[in-house]
Amino acid sequence: MFRILTQRVLGQSLLQQGIRPGAVASASRCFASAAKDLTVREALNSALNEEMSADPRVLLMGEEITKGLLDKYGPDRVLDTPITEAGFTGIAVGAAYHGLRPVVEFMTFNFAMQAIDHIINSAAKTYYMSAGQISVPIVFRGPNGAAAGVGAQHSQCYASWYASCPGLKVLAPYSSEDARGLLKAAIRDPDPVVFLENELLYGEAFPVSAEVLDSNFALPIGKAKIEREGKDVTITAFSKMVGFALKAAEILDKEGISAEVINLRSIRPLDRAAINASVRKTNRLVTVEEGFPQHGVGAEICTSVVEESFGYLDAPVERIAGADVPMPYAANLERLALPQVEDIVRAAKRACYRSVPMAAAV
Amino acid sequence: MALSHLSSTRSNRLLRPLAAAASSLCRPISTSTEPLVIETSIPFTPHKCEPPSRSVETNPQELLTFFRDMATMRRMEIAADSLYKAKLIRGFCHLYDGQEAVCVGMEASINKKDCIITAYRDHCTFLGRGGTLLEIFSELMGRQGGCSKGKGGSMHFYKKESGFYGGHGIVGAQVPLGCGLAFAQKYNKDENVTFALYGDGAANQGQLFEALNISALWDLPIILVCENNHYGMGTAEWRAAKSPSYYKRGDYVPGLKVDGMDVLAVKQACKFAKEHVLKNGPIILEMDTYRYHGHSMSDPGSTYRTRDEISGVRQERDPIERVRKLVLGHDLATEKELKDIEKEIRKEVDEAIAKAKESPMPEPSELFTNVYVKGFGTESFGADRKELRATLP
């Protein structure tokens, strides 16, 4: 029965049966182990549903919003917008000024560039400029980074752009637990939050505990998670790359290298303490991200480690990122433009002085 | 703000015998709330709506309040000009003198639960919403006593408790934000409206039309007010807009063109607009107004306009002079009384500036405050993070 349930959007299927997620979890506790499979999509929808239910000021705005939520909360709280990002984002920020708690959904963050003035100048900076008079409790969410075969204008990762901006919080979930916990935290947060999801992760299922399914569950903002403990090299990643880093760790393990994988979860604030503590333990660092390399998240992590833990480094910091080119369409070129598991493995080995020198440039 | 002042000095005079009161030598300034009906300078020009009547109901007390409020704003802006030239105000300073009738007329028709949002020419709008001269001058000079504690500056005044949402530096951004305020008012089922002010320059911004489309679709109680002072920075309206009929630009959204130098016309139009949008969704008001200063203090304002034009408007259409003539014409006060009010205002402004100068600069630790509502103990850094860093609470 659970298999069938999880294949549909949680919001729709459970709502039709009038069952709350918590109830399902307690049923499962009787029959099986605590873990239940939840897709990232279901995790996000359940988080939205619960937060909308708990706080009447929470509303959803975006293009072609989830039907399940529209059916439950009605068109006054789930608003379908025209394809005019600058306009509706500005409207959402204004609503947040007045005390509502909008969740703005972009079809992808590529389109959010049309609204970026409102995200940065109208949302992020206002609490500071008004010396605390006007807070902006808004969430901007949507798919970020590469999908599959969608080309250059639809594949950019915006993590480093938004994360450089004071006044914003930037979150990037990987698993369903991350998705639920971080989205709930984002909606409850009184500051503007950029919530970077991943198109290709929506359908992926992860086991979640009963605690995660509880409506009070939330994850702390600004704290990374050690997905896998290790002692030879630290690999930092966020979003989809966490999965790749974990696969790389498996491969490295077979070759006698114990990798510690850190799921950043929060790009701003960045959990410098966790990253530095890990590097002080392993003495080697590989940063992984999907986005463009120059001025990226890895560059910030590397500098942080050099500033705080230079004496602990036994090797230069290695950086794996998307290729420094607009995203090509052809499948083979797209594969070359994105980090693959073997890239992470190779970089980790380099950090451990276990590999041959880099191949000559093409 | 002027009302209580008037009544306290007048109360002893009202106790004098009628005979004396009738004498023109010591006739008191009228504080009467007896209705007075005055015609606007010109009729309203409508777009897809029935215009309101040209006959505006007012009373002597209100007219004198208009005079005092506008004169205070005028003096404040002129004083800011001097402070800027004395280098006590830095960066940008966009002055509103000439346009006073717009914010004063608007205030007369609304309450503090209605919201106003504007761009960077916001000093007078802030004053109208209940801000004080001290807060304004302190903020302009970047002091702790400023309304934004010195962290915002000229373009970033806010007064949330009386419905003033800024104070925005990006041309046009305030319009969608204003529609968002109206959205929240409707969502909360307040019977209140929002006025989003923008200039003739901003009227061409795409986001304005995006927000207007959504507002019309969702029936939001938003009034778009184009303060058409005929120049977007240094560019005349006819060089920037194919159609400078800003009140018609909403197409399917009704509009009204108003003489923005006539405070009574502005009051009438805003009252009409508030009633309209609560029933029918958005409306556009175009206020035909004029700024005496250039776009900002770094613009002399005379390279793209003739001095004759500027002095012509001052002579023919000045909003304060208009009210002065009305007050004198209806025998509501004498010339001397009005001059005394102006002297009082000058003194008030000078005192506020002196007090503002005493306000200290913000503490260095203020660099790191109000970045987040909840900082979770995250760190922030100065230019040299090994020298200056702070934990955000």
mmCIF file of C-alpha atoms in Angstrom, chain B residues 102-346:
data_model
loop_
_atom_site.group_PDB
_atom_site.id
_atom_site.type_symbol
_atom_site.label_atom_id
_atom_site.label_comp_id
_atom_site.label_asym_id
_atom_site.label_seq_id
_atom_site.Cartn_x
_atom_site.Cartn_y
_atom_site.Cartn_z
ATOM 1 C CA VAL B 102 0.318 65.883 -3.982
ATOM 2 C CA CYS B 103 1.262 64.349 -0.658
ATOM 3 C CA VAL B 104 -0.697 66.874 1.404
ATOM 4 C CA GLY B 105 -3.880 66.486 -0.637
ATOM 5 C CA MET B 106 -3.504 62.712 -0.483
ATOM 6 C CA GLU B 107 -3.185 62.659 3.310
ATOM 7 C CA ALA B 108 -6.391 64.690 3.619
ATOM 8 C CA SER B 109 -8.407 61.947 1.994
ATOM 9 C CA ILE B 110 -6.962 58.848 3.659
ATOM 10 C CA ASN B 111 -5.975 57.419 7.053
ATOM 11 C CA LYS B 112 -2.868 55.800 8.447
ATOM 12 C CA LYS B 113 -4.094 52.277 7.701
ATOM 13 C CA ASP B 114 -4.066 53.115 4.041
ATOM 14 C CA CYS B 115 -0.569 52.638 2.720
ATOM 15 C CA ILE B 116 1.705 54.895 0.712
ATOM 16 C CA ILE B 117 4.833 53.810 -1.112
ATOM 17 C CA THR B 118 7.009 56.012 -3.238
ATOM 18 C CA ALA B 119 10.460 56.215 -4.832
ATOM 19 C CA TYR B 120 13.380 58.296 -3.625
ATOM 20 C CA ARG B 121 11.795 61.765 -3.572
ATOM 21 C CA ASP B 122 10.319 60.820 -0.233
ATOM 22 C CA HIS B 123 11.111 63.451 2.424
ATOM 23 C CA CYS B 124 7.750 65.227 2.238
ATOM 24 C CA THR B 125 5.746 62.045 1.840
ATOM 25 C CA PHE B 126 7.371 60.764 5.035
ATOM 26 C CA LEU B 127 6.576 64.004 6.840
ATOM 27 C CA GLY B 128 2.975 63.750 5.708
ATOM 28 C CA ARG B 129 2.734 60.243 7.143
ATOM 29 C CA GLY B 130 3.664 61.475 10.586
ATOM 30 C CA GLY B 131 7.432 61.674 10.391
ATOM 31 C CA THR B 132 9.154 64.492 12.286
ATOM 32 C CA LEU B 133 11.557 67.151 11.039
ATOM 33 C CA LEU B 134 14.126 65.900 13.540
ATOM 34 C CA GLU B 135 13.970 62.335 12.226
ATOM 35 C CA ILE B 136 14.288 63.610 8.676
ATOM 36 C CA PHE B 137 17.258 65.904 9.172
ATOM 37 C CA SER B 138 19.006 63.364 11.369
ATOM 38 C CA GLU B 139 18.613 60.674 8.743
ATOM 39 C CA LEU B 140 19.780 62.985 5.965
ATOM 40 C CA MET B 141 22.909 63.685 7.952
ATOM 41 C CA GLY B 142 23.389 60.011 8.774
ATOM 42 C CA ARG B 143 22.835 60.248 12.510
ATOM 43 C CA GLN B 144 21.466 57.882 15.123
ATOM 44 C CA GLY B 145 18.313 59.981 15.551
ATOM 45 C CA GLY B 146 17.376 59.392 11.946
ATOM 46 C CA CYS B 147 14.248 57.465 11.061
ATOM 47 C CA SER B 148 16.449 54.682 9.711
ATOM 48 C CA LYS B 149 19.094 55.262 12.396
ATOM 49 C CA GLY B 150 21.404 56.724 9.789
ATOM 50 C CA LYS B 151 21.606 53.467 7.833
ATOM 51 C CA GLY B 152 19.227 54.343 5.033
ATOM 52 C CA GLY B 153 19.811 57.914 3.965
ATOM 53 C CA SER B 154 17.643 60.246 1.883
ATOM 54 C CA MET B 155 16.122 57.526 -0.269
ATOM 55 C CA HIS B 156 15.207 55.089 2.494
ATOM 56 C CA PHE B 157 12.719 56.589 4.943
ATOM 57 C CA TYR B 158 10.067 54.231 6.331
ATOM 58 C CA LYS B 159 7.245 54.485 8.876
ATOM 59 C CA LYS B 160 5.478 51.157 8.964
ATOM 60 C CA GLU B 161 3.167 52.003 11.874
ATOM 61 C CA SER B 162 1.587 54.791 9.863
ATOM 62 C CA GLY B 163 1.505 52.957 6.583
ATOM 63 C CA PHE B 164 4.563 54.428 4.904
ATOM 64 C CA TYR B 165 6.591 51.754 3.163
ATOM 65 C CA GLY B 166 9.458 53.787 1.792
ATOM 66 C CA GLY B 167 11.631 55.174 0.232
ATOM 67 C CA HIS B 168 12.978 53.104 -2.774
ATOM 68 C CA GLY B 169 16.026 53.710 -4.882
ATOM 69 C CA ILE B 170 15.295 51.573 -7.923
ATOM 70 C CA VAL B 171 13.067 53.395 -10.408
ATOM 71 C CA GLY B 172 9.766 51.597 -10.799
ATOM 72 C CA ALA B 173 10.337 48.903 -8.172
ATOM 73 C CA GLN B 174 7.947 50.589 -5.755
ATOM 74 C CA VAL B 175 4.981 49.985 -8.038
ATOM 75 C CA PRO B 176 4.831 46.170 -7.823
ATOM 76 C CA LEU B 177 5.721 46.479 -4.134
ATOM 77 C CA GLY B 178 2.754 48.816 -3.690
ATOM 78 C CA CYS B 179 0.489 46.344 -5.473
ATOM 79 C CA GLY B 180 1.769 43.771 -2.973
ATOM 80 C CA LEU B 181 0.757 46.011 -0.075
ATOM 81 C CA ALA B 182 -2.707 46.286 -1.604
ATOM 82 C CA PHE B 183 -2.740 42.516 -2.010
ATOM 83 C CA ALA B 184 -2.070 42.101 1.702
ATOM 84 C CA GLN B 185 -4.789 44.609 2.573
ATOM 85 C CA LYS B 186 -7.285 42.665 0.503
ATOM 86 C CA TYR B 187 -6.042 39.335 1.882
ATOM 87 C CA ASN B 188 -6.551 40.612 5.416
ATOM 88 C CA LYS B 189 -9.951 42.016 4.449
ATOM 89 C CA ASP B 190 -8.990 45.523 5.637
ATOM 90 C CA GLU B 191 -11.112 48.146 3.987
ATOM 91 C CA ASN B 192 -7.977 50.043 3.138
ATOM 92 C CA VAL B 193 -6.076 50.949 0.001
ATOM 93 C CA THR B 194 -2.530 51.599 -1.149
ATOM 94 C CA PHE B 195 -1.208 54.554 -3.113
ATOM 95 C CA ALA B 196 1.908 53.725 -5.152
ATOM 96 C CA LEU B 197 3.599 56.901 -6.334
ATOM 97 C CA TYR B 198 5.965 57.014 -9.297
ATOM 98 C CA GLY B 199 7.250 59.589 -11.740
ATOM 99 C CA ASP B 200 6.796 60.160 -15.441
ATOM 100 C CA GLY B 201 10.189 58.497 -15.907
ATOM 101 C CA ALA B 202 9.142 55.356 -14.072
ATOM 102 C CA ALA B 203 5.844 55.264 -15.978
ATOM 103 C CA ASN B 204 7.617 53.527 -18.852
ATOM 104 C CA GLN B 205 8.926 50.670 -16.693
ATOM 105 C CA GLY B 206 7.811 47.186 -17.720
ATOM 106 C CA GLN B 207 7.307 45.980 -14.170
ATOM 107 C CA LEU B 208 4.648 48.651 -13.734
ATOM 108 C CA PHE B 209 2.536 47.074 -16.459
ATOM 109 C CA GLU B 210 3.181 43.586 -15.146
ATOM 110 C CA ALA B 211 1.988 44.629 -11.702
ATOM 111 C CA LEU B 212 -0.975 46.553 -13.109
ATOM 112 C CA ASN B 213 -2.087 43.527 -15.110
ATOM 113 C CA ILE B 214 -1.979 41.284 -12.056
ATOM 114 C CA SER B 215 -3.680 43.946 -9.904
ATOM 115 C CA ALA B 216 -6.504 44.300 -12.394
ATOM 116 C CA LEU B 217 -6.861 40.504 -12.668
ATOM 117 C CA TRP B 218 -6.974 40.103 -8.897
ATOM 118 C CA ASP B 219 -9.008 43.284 -8.194
ATOM 119 C CA LEU B 220 -6.447 44.745 -5.845
ATOM 120 C CA PRO B 221 -7.236 48.016 -4.017
ATOM 121 C CA ILE B 222 -4.282 49.841 -5.569
ATOM 122 C CA ILE B 223 -4.085 53.404 -6.788
ATOM 123 C CA LEU B 224 -1.188 54.155 -9.080
ATOM 124 C CA VAL B 225 -0.257 57.807 -8.794
ATOM 125 C CA CYS B 226 1.958 59.211 -11.510
ATOM 126 C CA GLU B 227 3.574 62.375 -10.184
ATOM 127 C CA ASN B 228 4.175 63.831 -13.603
ATOM 128 C CA ASN B 229 6.684 66.605 -13.105
ATOM 129 C CA HIS B 230 7.432 66.362 -16.834
ATOM 130 C CA TYR B 231 11.072 65.389 -16.497
ATOM 131 C CA GLY B 232 12.519 61.937 -15.860
ATOM 132 C CA MET B 233 15.914 62.964 -14.493
ATOM 133 C CA GLY B 234 17.089 65.210 -17.326
ATOM 134 C CA THR B 235 14.830 63.873 -20.019
ATOM 135 C CA ALA B 236 11.615 65.667 -20.885
ATOM 136 C CA GLU B 237 8.512 63.510 -21.023
ATOM 137 C CA TRP B 238 7.975 64.036 -24.745
ATOM 138 C CA ARG B 239 11.439 62.547 -25.389
ATOM 139 C CA ALA B 240 10.888 59.504 -23.212
ATOM 140 C CA ALA B 241 7.281 58.534 -23.787
ATOM 141 C CA LYS B 242 5.492 57.929 -27.044
ATOM 142 C CA SER B 243 2.285 58.646 -25.162
ATOM 143 C CA PRO B 244 2.674 61.082 -22.264
ATOM 144 C CA SER B 245 -0.969 60.640 -21.306
ATOM 145 C CA TYR B 246 0.035 58.663 -18.262
ATOM 146 C CA TYR B 247 -3.515 58.489 -16.922
ATOM 147 C CA LYS B 248 -4.509 56.578 -20.061
ATOM 148 C CA ARG B 249 -1.597 54.162 -20.050
ATOM 149 C CA GLY B 250 -3.521 51.600 -18.036
ATOM 150 C CA ASP B 251 -5.598 50.897 -21.141
ATOM 151 C CA TYR B 252 -8.307 48.750 -19.549
ATOM 152 C CA VAL B 253 -7.601 50.381 -16.161
ATOM 153 C CA PRO B 254 -9.481 53.664 -15.593
ATOM 154 C CA GLY B 255 -7.568 56.870 -14.993
ATOM 155 C CA LEU B 256 -7.916 60.490 -14.019
ATOM 156 C CA LYS B 257 -5.757 63.463 -14.830
ATOM 157 C CA VAL B 258 -5.496 65.928 -11.945
ATOM 158 C CA ASP B 259 -3.941 69.350 -11.474
ATOM 159 C CA GLY B 260 -1.270 68.265 -9.014
ATOM 160 C CA MET B 261 -0.565 71.856 -7.952
ATOM 161 C CA ASP B 262 -4.098 72.223 -6.580
ATOM 162 C CA VAL B 263 -4.240 70.546 -3.196
ATOM 163 C CA LEU B 264 -8.046 70.440 -3.232
ATOM 164 C CA ALA B 265 -8.090 68.709 -6.600
ATOM 165 C CA VAL B 266 -5.619 66.168 -5.274
ATOM 166 C CA LYS B 267 -7.738 65.585 -2.186
ATOM 167 C CA GLN B 268 -10.856 65.106 -4.286
ATOM 168 C CA ALA B 269 -9.148 62.759 -6.706
ATOM 169 C CA CYS B 270 -7.654 60.601 -3.950
ATOM 170 C CA LYS B 271 -10.993 60.371 -2.149
ATOM 171 C CA PHE B 272 -12.634 59.357 -5.411
ATOM 172 C CA ALA B 273 -9.866 56.859 -6.137
ATOM 173 C CA LYS B 274 -10.076 55.212 -2.717
ATOM 174 C CA GLU B 275 -13.822 54.659 -3.096
ATOM 175 C CA HIS B 276 -13.303 53.392 -6.624
ATOM 176 C CA VAL B 277 -10.621 50.801 -5.975
ATOM 177 C CA LEU B 278 -12.354 49.274 -2.966
ATOM 178 C CA LYS B 279 -15.167 48.315 -5.345
ATOM 179 C CA ASN B 280 -13.582 48.044 -8.766
ATOM 180 C CA GLY B 281 -9.865 47.318 -8.612
ATOM 181 C CA PRO B 282 -6.999 49.545 -9.792
ATOM 182 C CA ILE B 283 -7.093 53.116 -11.016
ATOM 183 C CA ILE B 284 -4.372 55.470 -12.241
ATOM 184 C CA LEU B 285 -4.162 59.076 -11.106
ATOM 185 C CA GLU B 286 -1.887 61.393 -13.062
ATOM 186 C CA MET B 287 -0.880 64.419 -11.025
ATOM 187 C CA ASP B 288 0.264 67.257 -13.236
ATOM 188 C CA THR B 289 2.937 68.738 -11.011
ATOM 189 C CA TYR B 290 6.376 70.352 -11.118
ATOM 190 C CA ARG B 291 9.627 70.228 -9.204
ATOM 191 C CA TYR B 292 11.583 73.447 -8.770
ATOM 192 C CA HIS B 293 14.865 71.690 -8.072
ATOM 193 C CA GLY B 294 16.685 69.476 -10.515
ATOM 194 C CA HIS B 295 16.316 65.727 -10.343
ATOM 195 C CA SER B 296 18.772 65.613 -7.457
ATOM 196 C CA MET B 297 21.265 67.950 -5.844
ATOM 197 C CA SER B 298 23.831 67.045 -8.467
ATOM 198 C CA ASP B 299 21.519 68.311 -11.180
ATOM 199 C CA PRO B 300 21.107 72.098 -11.509
ATOM 200 C CA GLY B 301 17.812 71.478 -13.284
ATOM 201 C CA SER B 302 18.414 74.216 -15.788
ATOM 202 C CA THR B 303 20.279 72.458 -18.558
ATOM 203 C CA TYR B 304 17.141 70.823 -19.874
ATOM 204 C CA ARG B 305 14.583 73.449 -18.815
ATOM 205 C CA THR B 306 14.580 77.220 -19.110
ATOM 206 C CA ARG B 307 14.665 79.445 -16.047
ATOM 207 C CA ASP B 308 11.615 81.157 -17.503
ATOM 208 C CA GLU B 309 9.702 77.911 -17.388
ATOM 209 C CA ILE B 310 10.629 77.325 -13.765
ATOM 210 C CA SER B 311 9.783 80.852 -12.645
ATOM 211 C CA GLY B 312 6.634 80.777 -14.749
ATOM 212 C CA VAL B 313 5.328 77.773 -12.850
ATOM 213 C CA ARG B 314 6.302 79.379 -9.560
ATOM 214 C CA GLN B 315 4.320 82.458 -10.435
ATOM 215 C CA GLU B 316 1.260 80.869 -11.978
ATOM 216 C CA ARG B 317 0.837 77.524 -10.265
ATOM 217 C CA ASP B 318 2.709 77.381 -6.949
ATOM 218 C CA PRO B 319 0.619 75.186 -4.628
ATOM 219 C CA ILE B 320 1.304 77.206 -1.488
ATOM 220 C CA GLU B 321 0.514 80.509 -3.157
ATOM 221 C CA ARG B 322 -2.712 79.023 -4.389
ATOM 222 C CA VAL B 323 -3.804 78.171 -0.868
ATOM 223 C CA ARG B 324 -2.594 81.529 0.424
ATOM 224 C CA LYS B 325 -4.850 83.270 -2.102
ATOM 225 C CA LEU B 326 -7.779 81.055 -1.101
ATOM 226 C CA VAL B 327 -7.259 81.729 2.592
ATOM 227 C CA LEU B 328 -6.952 85.482 2.062
ATOM 228 C CA GLY B 329 -9.772 85.559 -0.475
ATOM 229 C CA HIS B 330 -12.139 83.820 1.929
ATOM 230 C CA ASP B 331 -10.963 85.958 4.775
ATOM 231 C CA LEU B 332 -9.805 83.048 6.864
ATOM 232 C CA ALA B 333 -6.620 84.750 8.031
ATOM 233 C CA THR B 334 -4.650 87.913 7.391
ATOM 234 C CA GLU B 335 -1.452 88.169 5.414
ATOM 235 C CA LYS B 336 0.427 88.882 8.581
ATOM 236 C CA GLU B 337 -0.952 85.775 10.253
ATOM 237 C CA LEU B 338 0.165 83.658 7.358
ATOM 238 C CA LYS B 339 3.587 85.262 7.403
ATOM 239 C CA ASP B 340 3.758 84.572 11.126
ATOM 240 C CA ILE B 341 3.017 80.938 10.463
ATOM 241 C CA GLU B 342 5.840 80.875 7.958
ATOM 242 C CA LYS B 343 8.187 82.494 10.474
ATOM 243 C CA GLU B 344 7.180 79.900 13.048
ATOM 244 C CA ILE B 345 7.886 77.158 10.554
ATOM 245 C CA ARG B 346 11.289 78.571 9.733
#
